[in-house]
Short mmCIF file of C-alpha atoms and ligand atoms in Angstrom, two decimals:
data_model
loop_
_atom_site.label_atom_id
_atom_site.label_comp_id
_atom_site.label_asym_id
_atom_site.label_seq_id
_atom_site.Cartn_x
_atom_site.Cartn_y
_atom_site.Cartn_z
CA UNK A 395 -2.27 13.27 22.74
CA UNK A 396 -3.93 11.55 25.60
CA UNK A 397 -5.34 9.00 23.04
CA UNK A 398 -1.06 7.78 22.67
CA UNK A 399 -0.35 5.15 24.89
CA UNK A 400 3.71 4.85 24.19
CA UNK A 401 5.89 4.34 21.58
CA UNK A 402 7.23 0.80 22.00
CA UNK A 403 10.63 -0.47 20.25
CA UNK A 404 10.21 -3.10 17.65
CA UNK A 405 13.29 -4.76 19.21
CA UNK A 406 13.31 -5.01 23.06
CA UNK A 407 9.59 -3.87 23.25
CA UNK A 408 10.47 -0.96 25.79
CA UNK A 409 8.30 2.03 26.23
CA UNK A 410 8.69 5.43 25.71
CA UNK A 411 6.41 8.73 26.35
CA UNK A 412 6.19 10.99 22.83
CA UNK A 413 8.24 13.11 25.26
CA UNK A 414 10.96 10.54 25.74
CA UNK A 415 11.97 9.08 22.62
CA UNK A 416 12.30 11.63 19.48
CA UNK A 417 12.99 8.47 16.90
CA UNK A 418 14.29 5.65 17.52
CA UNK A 419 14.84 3.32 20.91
CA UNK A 420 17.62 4.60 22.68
CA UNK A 421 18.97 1.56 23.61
CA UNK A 422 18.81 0.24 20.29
CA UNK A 423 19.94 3.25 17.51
CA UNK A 424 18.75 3.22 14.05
CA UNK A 425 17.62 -0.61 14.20
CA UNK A 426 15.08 0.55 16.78
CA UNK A 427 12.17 0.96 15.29
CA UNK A 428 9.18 2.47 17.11
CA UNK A 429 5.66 1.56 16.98
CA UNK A 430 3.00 4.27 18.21
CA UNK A 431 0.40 2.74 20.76
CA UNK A 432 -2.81 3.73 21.52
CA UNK A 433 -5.55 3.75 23.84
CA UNK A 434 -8.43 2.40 21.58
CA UNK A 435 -11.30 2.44 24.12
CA UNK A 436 -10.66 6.50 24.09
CA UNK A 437 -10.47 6.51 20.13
CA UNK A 438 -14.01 4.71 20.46
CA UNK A 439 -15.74 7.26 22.64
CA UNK A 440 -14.12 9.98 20.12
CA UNK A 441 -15.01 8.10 16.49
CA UNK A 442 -16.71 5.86 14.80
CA UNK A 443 -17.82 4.51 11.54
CA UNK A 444 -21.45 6.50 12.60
CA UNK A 445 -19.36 9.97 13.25
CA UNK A 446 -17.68 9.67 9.97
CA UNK A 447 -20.20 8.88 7.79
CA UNK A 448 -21.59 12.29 9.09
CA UNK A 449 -18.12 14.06 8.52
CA UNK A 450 -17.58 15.70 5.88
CA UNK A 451 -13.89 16.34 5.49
CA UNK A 452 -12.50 14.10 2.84
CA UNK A 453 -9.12 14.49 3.24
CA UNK A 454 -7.00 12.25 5.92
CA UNK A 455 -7.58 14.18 8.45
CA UNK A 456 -10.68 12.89 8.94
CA UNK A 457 -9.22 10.57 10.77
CA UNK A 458 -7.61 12.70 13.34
CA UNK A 459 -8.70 10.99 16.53
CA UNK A 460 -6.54 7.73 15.31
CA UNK A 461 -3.43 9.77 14.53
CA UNK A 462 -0.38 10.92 16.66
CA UNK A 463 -0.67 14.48 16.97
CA UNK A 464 -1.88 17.03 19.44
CA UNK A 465 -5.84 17.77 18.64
CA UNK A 466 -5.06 21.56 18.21
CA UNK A 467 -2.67 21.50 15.86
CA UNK A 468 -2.79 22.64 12.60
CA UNK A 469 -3.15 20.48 9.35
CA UNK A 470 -1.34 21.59 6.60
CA UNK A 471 -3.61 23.33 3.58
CA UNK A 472 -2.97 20.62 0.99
CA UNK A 473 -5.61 17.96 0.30
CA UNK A 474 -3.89 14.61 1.39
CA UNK A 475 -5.78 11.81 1.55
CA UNK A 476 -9.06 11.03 0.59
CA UNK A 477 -8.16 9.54 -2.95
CA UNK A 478 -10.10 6.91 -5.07
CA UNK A 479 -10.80 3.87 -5.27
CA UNK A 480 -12.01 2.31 -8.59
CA UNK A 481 -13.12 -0.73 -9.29
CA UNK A 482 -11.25 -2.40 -12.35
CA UNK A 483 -13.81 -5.03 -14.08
CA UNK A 484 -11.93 -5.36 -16.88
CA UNK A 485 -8.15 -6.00 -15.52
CA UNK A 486 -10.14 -8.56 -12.64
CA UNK A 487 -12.01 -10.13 -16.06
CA UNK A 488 -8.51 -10.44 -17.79
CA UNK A 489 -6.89 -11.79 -14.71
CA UNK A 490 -9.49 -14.08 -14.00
CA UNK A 491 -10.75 -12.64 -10.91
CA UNK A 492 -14.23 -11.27 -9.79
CA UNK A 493 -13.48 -8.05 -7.74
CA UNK A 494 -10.35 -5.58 -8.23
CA UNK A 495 -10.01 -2.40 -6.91
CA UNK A 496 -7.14 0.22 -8.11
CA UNK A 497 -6.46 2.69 -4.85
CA UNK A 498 -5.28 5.90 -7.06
CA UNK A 499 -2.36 7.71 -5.12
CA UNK A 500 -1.12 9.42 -8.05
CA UNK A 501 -4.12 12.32 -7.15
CA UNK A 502 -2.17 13.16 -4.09
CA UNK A 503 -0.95 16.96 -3.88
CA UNK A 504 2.94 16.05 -4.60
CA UNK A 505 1.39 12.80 -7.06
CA UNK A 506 2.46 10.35 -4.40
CA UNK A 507 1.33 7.78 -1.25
CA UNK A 508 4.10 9.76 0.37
CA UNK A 509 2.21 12.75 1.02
CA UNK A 510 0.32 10.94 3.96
CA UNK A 511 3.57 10.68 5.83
CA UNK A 512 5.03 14.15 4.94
CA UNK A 513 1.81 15.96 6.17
CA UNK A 514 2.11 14.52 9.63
CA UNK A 515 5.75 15.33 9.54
CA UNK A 516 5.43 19.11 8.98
CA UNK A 517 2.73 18.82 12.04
CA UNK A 518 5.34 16.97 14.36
CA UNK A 519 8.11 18.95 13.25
CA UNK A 520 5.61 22.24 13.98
CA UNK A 521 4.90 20.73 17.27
CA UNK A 522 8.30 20.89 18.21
CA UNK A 523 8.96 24.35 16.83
CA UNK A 524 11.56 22.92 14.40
CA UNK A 525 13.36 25.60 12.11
CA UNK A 526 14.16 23.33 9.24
CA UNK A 527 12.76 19.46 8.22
CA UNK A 528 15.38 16.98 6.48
CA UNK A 529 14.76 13.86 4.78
CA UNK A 530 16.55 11.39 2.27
CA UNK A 531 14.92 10.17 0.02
CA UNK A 532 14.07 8.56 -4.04
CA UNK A 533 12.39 11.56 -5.18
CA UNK A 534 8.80 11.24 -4.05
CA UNK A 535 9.73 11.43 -0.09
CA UNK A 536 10.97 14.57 -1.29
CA UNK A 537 8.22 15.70 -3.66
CA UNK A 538 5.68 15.06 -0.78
CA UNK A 539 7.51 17.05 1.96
CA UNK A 540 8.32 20.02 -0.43
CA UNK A 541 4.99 20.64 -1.43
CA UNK A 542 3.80 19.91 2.58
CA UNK A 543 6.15 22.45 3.63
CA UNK A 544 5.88 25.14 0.95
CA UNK A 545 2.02 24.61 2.28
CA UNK A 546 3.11 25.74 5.45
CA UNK A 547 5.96 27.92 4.34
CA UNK A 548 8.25 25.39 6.70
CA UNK A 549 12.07 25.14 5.32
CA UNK A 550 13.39 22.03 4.57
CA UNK A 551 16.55 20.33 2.81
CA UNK A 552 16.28 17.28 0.98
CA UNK A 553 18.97 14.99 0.41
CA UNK A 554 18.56 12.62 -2.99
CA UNK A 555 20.20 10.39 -5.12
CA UNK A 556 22.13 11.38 -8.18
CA UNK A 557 20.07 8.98 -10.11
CA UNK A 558 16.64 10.73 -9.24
CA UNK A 559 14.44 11.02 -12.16
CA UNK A 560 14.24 15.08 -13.48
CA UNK A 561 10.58 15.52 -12.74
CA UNK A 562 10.86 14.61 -9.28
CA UNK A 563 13.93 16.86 -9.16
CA UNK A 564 11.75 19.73 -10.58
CA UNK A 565 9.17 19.20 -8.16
CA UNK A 566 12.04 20.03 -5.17
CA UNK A 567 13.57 22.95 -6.75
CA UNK A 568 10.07 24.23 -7.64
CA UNK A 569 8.78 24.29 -4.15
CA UNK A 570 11.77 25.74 -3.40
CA UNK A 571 13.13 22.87 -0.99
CA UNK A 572 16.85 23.28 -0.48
CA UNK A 573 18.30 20.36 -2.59
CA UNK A 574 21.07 18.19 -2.12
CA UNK A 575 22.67 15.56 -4.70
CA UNK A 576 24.77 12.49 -3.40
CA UNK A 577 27.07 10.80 -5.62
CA UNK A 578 25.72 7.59 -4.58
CA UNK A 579 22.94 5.59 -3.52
CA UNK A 580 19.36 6.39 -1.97
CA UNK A 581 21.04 4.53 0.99
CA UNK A 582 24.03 6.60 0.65
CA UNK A 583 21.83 9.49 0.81
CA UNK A 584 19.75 8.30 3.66
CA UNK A 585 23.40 7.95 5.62
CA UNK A 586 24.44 11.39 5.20
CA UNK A 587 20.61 13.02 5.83
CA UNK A 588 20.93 11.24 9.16
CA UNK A 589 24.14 12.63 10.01
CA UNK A 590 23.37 16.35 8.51
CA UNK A 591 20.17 16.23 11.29
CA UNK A 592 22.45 15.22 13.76
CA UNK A 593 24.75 17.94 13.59
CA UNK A 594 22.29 20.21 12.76
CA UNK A 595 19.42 19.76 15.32
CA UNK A 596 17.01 19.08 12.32
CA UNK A 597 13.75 17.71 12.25
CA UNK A 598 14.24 14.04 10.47
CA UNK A 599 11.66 12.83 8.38
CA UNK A 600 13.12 9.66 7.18
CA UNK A 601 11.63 6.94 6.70
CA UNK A 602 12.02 3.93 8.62
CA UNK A 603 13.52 6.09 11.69
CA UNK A 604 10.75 8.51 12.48
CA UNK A 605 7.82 6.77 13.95
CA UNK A 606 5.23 8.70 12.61
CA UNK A 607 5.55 8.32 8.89
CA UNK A 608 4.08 4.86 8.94
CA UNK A 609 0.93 6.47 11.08
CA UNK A 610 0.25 8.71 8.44
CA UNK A 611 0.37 6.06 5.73
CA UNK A 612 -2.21 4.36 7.41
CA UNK A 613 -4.68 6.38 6.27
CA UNK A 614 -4.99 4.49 3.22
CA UNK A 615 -5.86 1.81 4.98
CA UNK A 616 -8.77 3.19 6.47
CA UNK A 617 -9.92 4.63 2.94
CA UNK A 618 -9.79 1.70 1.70
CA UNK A 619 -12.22 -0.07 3.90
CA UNK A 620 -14.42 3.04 4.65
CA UNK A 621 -14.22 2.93 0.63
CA UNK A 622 -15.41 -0.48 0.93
CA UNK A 623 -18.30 -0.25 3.77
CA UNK A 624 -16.06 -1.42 6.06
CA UNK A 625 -15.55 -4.65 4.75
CA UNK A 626 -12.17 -5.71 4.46
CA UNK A 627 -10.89 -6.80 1.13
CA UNK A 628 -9.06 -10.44 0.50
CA UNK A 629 -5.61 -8.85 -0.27
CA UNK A 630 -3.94 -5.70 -1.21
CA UNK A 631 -1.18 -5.79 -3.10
CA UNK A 632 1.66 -2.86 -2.10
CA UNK A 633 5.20 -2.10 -3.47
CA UNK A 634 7.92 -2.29 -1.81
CA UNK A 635 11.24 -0.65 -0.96
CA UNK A 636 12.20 0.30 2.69
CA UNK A 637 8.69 -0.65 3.51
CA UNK A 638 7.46 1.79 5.27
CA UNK A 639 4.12 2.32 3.14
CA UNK A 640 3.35 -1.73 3.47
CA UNK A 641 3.88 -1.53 7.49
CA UNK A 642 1.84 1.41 7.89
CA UNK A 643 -1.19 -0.50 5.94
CA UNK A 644 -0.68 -3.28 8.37
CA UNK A 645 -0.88 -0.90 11.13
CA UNK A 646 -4.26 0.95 9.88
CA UNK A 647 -5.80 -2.71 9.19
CA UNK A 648 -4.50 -3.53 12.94
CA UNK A 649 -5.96 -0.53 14.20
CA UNK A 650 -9.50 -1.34 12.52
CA UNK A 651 -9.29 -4.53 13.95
CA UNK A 652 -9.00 -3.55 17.40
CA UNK A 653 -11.79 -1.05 16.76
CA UNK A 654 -13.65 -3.43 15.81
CA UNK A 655 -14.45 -1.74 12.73
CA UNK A 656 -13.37 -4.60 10.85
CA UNK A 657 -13.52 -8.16 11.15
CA UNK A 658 -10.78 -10.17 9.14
CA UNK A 659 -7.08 -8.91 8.55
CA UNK A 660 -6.31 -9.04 4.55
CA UNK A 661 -3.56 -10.79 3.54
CA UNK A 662 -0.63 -7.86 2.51
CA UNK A 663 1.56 -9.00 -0.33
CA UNK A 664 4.25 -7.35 -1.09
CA UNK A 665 5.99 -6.45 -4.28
CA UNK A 666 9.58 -6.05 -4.97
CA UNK A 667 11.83 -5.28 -8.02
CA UNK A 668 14.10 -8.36 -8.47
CA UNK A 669 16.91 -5.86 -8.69
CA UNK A 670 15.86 -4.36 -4.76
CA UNK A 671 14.50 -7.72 -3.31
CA UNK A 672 16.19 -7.60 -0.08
CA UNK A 673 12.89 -8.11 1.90
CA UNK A 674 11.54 -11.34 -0.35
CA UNK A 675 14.73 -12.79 -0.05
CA UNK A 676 14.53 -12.32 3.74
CA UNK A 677 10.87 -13.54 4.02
CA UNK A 678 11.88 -16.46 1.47
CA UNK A 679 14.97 -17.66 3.69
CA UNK A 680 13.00 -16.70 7.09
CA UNK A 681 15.74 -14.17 7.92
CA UNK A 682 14.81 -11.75 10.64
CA UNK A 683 14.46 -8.19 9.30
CA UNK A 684 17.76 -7.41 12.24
CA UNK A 685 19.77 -10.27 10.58
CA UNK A 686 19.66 -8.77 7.15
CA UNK A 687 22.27 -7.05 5.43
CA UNK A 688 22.89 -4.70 2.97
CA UNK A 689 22.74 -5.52 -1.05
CA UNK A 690 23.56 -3.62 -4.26
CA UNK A 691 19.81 -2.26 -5.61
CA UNK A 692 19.33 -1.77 -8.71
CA UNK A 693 15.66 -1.82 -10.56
CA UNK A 694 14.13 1.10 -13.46
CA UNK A 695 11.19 1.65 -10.15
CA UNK A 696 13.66 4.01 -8.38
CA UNK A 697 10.81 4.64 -5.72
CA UNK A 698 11.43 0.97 -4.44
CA UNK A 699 15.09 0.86 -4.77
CA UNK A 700 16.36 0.25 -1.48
CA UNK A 701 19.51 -1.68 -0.54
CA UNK A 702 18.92 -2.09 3.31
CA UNK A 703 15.09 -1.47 3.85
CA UNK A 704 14.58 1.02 6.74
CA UNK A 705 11.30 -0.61 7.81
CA UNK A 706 12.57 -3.99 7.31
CA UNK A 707 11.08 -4.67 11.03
CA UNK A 708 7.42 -2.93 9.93
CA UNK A 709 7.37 -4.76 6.72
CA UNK A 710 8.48 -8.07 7.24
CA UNK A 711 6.22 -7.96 10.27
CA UNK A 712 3.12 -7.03 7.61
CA UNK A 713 3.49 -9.88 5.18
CA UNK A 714 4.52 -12.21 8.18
CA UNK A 715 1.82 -11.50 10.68
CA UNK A 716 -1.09 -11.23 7.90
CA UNK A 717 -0.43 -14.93 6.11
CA UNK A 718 0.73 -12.81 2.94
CA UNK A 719 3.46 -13.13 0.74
CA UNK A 720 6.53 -11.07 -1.16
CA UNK A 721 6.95 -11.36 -5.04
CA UNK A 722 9.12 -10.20 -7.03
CA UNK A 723 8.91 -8.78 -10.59
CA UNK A 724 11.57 -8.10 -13.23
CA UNK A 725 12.36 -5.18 -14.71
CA UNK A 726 10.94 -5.94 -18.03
CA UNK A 727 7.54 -6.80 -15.81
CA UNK A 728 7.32 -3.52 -14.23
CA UNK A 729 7.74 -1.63 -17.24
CA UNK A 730 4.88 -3.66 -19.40
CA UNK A 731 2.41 -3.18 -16.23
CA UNK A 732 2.27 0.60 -16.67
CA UNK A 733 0.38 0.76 -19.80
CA UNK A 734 -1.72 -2.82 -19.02
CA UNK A 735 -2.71 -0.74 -15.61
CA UNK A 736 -3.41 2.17 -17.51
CA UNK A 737 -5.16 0.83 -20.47
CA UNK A 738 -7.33 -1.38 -18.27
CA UNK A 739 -8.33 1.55 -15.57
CA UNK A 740 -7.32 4.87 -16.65
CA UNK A 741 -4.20 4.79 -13.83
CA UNK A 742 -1.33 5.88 -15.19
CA UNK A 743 1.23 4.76 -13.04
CA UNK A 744 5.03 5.22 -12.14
CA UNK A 745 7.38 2.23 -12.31
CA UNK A 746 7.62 1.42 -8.56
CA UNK A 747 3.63 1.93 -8.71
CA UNK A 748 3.07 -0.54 -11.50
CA UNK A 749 5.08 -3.23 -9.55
CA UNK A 750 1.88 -3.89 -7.32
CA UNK A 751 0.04 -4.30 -10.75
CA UNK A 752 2.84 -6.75 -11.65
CA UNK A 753 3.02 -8.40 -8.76
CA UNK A 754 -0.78 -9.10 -8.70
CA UNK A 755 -0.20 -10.59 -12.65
CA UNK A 756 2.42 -12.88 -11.20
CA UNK A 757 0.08 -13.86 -8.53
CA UNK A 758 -2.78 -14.59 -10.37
CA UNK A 759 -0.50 -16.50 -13.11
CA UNK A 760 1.04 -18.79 -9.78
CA UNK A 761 -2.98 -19.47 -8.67
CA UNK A 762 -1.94 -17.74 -5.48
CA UNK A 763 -5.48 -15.71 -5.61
CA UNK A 764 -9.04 -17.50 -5.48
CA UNK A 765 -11.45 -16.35 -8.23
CA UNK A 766 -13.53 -15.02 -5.53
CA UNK A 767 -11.31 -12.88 -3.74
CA UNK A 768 -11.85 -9.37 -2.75
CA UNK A 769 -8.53 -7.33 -3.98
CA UNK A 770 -6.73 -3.92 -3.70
CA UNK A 771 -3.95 -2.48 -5.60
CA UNK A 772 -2.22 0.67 -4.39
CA UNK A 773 -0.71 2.78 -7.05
CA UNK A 774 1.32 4.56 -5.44
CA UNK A 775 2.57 7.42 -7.48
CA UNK A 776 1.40 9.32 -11.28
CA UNK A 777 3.18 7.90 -13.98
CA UNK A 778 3.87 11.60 -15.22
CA UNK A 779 6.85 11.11 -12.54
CA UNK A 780 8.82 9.54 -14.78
CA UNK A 781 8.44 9.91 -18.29
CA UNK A 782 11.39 8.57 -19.66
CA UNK A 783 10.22 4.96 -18.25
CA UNK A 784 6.67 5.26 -19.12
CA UNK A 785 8.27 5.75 -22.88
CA UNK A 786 9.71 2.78 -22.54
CA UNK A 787 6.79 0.39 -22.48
CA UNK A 788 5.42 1.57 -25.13
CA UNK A 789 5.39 2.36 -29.18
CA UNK A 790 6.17 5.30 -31.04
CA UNK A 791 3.58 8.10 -32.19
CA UNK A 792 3.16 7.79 -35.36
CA UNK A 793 4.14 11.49 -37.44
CA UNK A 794 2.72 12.73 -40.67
CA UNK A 795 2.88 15.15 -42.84
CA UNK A 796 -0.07 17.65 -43.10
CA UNK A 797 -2.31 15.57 -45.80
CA UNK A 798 -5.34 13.16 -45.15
CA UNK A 799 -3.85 10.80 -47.29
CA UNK A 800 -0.85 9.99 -44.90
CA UNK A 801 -3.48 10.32 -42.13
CA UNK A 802 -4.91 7.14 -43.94
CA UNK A 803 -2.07 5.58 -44.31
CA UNK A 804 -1.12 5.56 -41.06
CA UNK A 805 -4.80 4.40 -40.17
CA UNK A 806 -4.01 1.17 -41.55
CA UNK A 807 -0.84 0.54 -39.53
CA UNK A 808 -2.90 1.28 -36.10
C1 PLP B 501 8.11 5.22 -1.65
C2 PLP B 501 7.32 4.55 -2.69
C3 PLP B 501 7.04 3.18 -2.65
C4 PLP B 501 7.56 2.27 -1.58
O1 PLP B 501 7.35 2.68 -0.29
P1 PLP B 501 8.30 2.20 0.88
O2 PLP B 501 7.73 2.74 2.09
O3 PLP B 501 9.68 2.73 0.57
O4 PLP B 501 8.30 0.71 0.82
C5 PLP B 501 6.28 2.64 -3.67
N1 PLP B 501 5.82 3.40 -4.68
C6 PLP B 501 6.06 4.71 -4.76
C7 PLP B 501 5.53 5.48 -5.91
C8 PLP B 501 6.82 5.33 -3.78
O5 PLP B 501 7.09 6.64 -3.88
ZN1 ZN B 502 14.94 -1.22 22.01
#
């Protein structure tokens, strides 16, 4: 890992070896956030925009040289990464814009964004000859490192909400992840995780504690503009709970930029449930992310329900730093974006996934976005997560009996 400079805490901005600092900045416990550094002159003489249009490896991993892990060590099986990008004419022509893009992270392995982050855990954890990975998390945290370690045949224990929706449930006991349910809160859940690693001398995957989740997420950010020729979109719209996804496309973008690979930073806009919007209220008020405190979340988009953000430094720092903004959507919002995403682009999206689609609605409707802007929405997980939702924003099928003249009938009502 010659190509890692240091791992520098978010807080005090000290510096730490890999070898020095497992998680967080001693000095400063959970609040201290690390951020991976890196030698980019090496990365240079190693890749380039030339080398990978010559490589043919679609999956994240193509982008090896930029990532935090030892060059010998082994990728997991899955396909991560490498997932499409479509361009929307019809949702940009009813929103009034000229160019949208729809970044499809529902045809990730585990149907999530979060399987960028789990593959590099079950390569760190591997690295340090871990017996067993932990994580907290909504479900899809989860999902991702089950699948990632029943790739590997790596044993892990996931800690989860009672409120979890039952597919992502499934998807744990199916890959045969050791599952366990808190009465209480994702952030209740993210406590005890913490404190089971702890005592246990587990490998902790958690977001917004290990450093290296946000370096995998990244990745997307370099799809994206590969995707695009290496021309950097306007904006790209990404929902938000403990931020970890939205910081880790700042980093990528930050990365390109001191490649040189690209030559304007997009502005990141984040999305929020009204019912989780601890990080637009902070951004609103101009709260720093190590003043903020707790608050009751609540939203239908479980994936972004987060009381105290864990990468509250990363993501503040994303929208902050790249002239973007927060929004928040209702509810009711979130839930009528899933079938306008779908029916407009063939992306059928879960609740917290929707909420970027949403949030770019509200945007557009506030004039926030120029006509001729250039802009990206993640969906970040398959709407076959969570069924019961999906049902929600929309009608009823309509049920007949086995004649043609009810089929008729029911014609007319369509
Ligand atoms: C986790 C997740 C998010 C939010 O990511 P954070 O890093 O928690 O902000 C958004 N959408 C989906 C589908 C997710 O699983
Ligand atoms: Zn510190």
């Amino acid at each position: 890992m010659d190509h890692v400079k240091f791992l520098k805490c978010l807080i005090c901005a000290a510096e730490y070896q890999p070898d020095e600092a497992d998680y967080v900045c001693p000095k400063h416990g959970e609040d201290g956030i690390l951020d991976v550094q890196y030698h980019y002159d090496l990365i240079s003489s190693r890749i380039s925009p030339a080398t990978l249009a010559e490589d043919r490896n679609n999956t994240m991993w193509r982008y090896k040289a930029l990532l935090p892990v030892k060059p010998h060590s082994l990728e997991p099986p899955l396909t991560v990464g490498g997932t499409p990008l479509y361009k929307a004419d019809r949702l940009a022509l009813d929103l009034g814009i000229k160019h949208l893009w729809i970044k499809d992270e529902g045809r990730e392995p585990s149907a999530s964004f979060k399987d960028r982050a789990s593959a590099v855990a079950v390569i760190k954890a591997q690295e340090q000859g871990a017996e067993i990975i932990t994580t907290a998390s909504t479900g899809n945290a989860g999902a991702a490192l089950a699948a990632l370690c029943a790739s590997v045949g790596q044993k892990n224990v996931i800690f989860l909400p009672e409120s979890a929706p039952p597919a992502k449930v499934a998807q744990l006991l199916v890959y045969g992840s050791s599952v366990i349910m808190v009465r209480g809160s994702y952030d209740d859940a993210f406590a005890l995780c913490a404190q089971a690693a702890k005592e246990f001398g587990w490998y902790n995957r958690n977001t917004g504690y290990n450093p290296y989740m946000s370096e995998g997420k990244k990745t997307a950010s370099y799809e994206i503009c590969e995707q695009l020729n290496w021309e950097a979109p306007d904006r790209i719209f990404v929902s938000v709970g403990d931020g970890c996804i939205i910081g880790g496309i700042h980093k990528g973008l930050r990365d390109l930029l001191a490649l040189g690979w690209i030559s304007k930073m997009p502005k990141i806009m984040g999305v929020q449930a009204a019912g989780s919007a601890a990080l637009y209220d902070a951004w609103e008020k101009g709260i720093k992310a190590i003043e903020m405190v707790p608050i009751m979340a609540h939203t239908v988009a479980d994936s972004i329900s987060a009381g105290l953000p864990a990468d509250r430094i990363k993501a503040l720092a994303a929208v902050r730093d790249s002239e973007g903004a927060f929004i928040k959507v209702s509810d009711e919002e979130i839930l009528a974006a899933i079938p306008k995403l779908a029916r407009g682009s063939g992306v059928f999206a879960e609740p917290a996934a929707a909420a970027a689609y949403a949030g770019l609605i509200k945007a557009s409707q506030a004039n926030l976005i120029h006509r001729e802007e250039k802009v990206v929405v993640l969906a970040t997980g398959s709407g076959l997560k969570d069924i019961a939702s999906a049902r929600k924003s929309v009608g009823e099928p309509i049920v007949v009996d086995r004649n043609l003249d009810e089929v008729k009938k029911a014609l007319k009502k369509i």
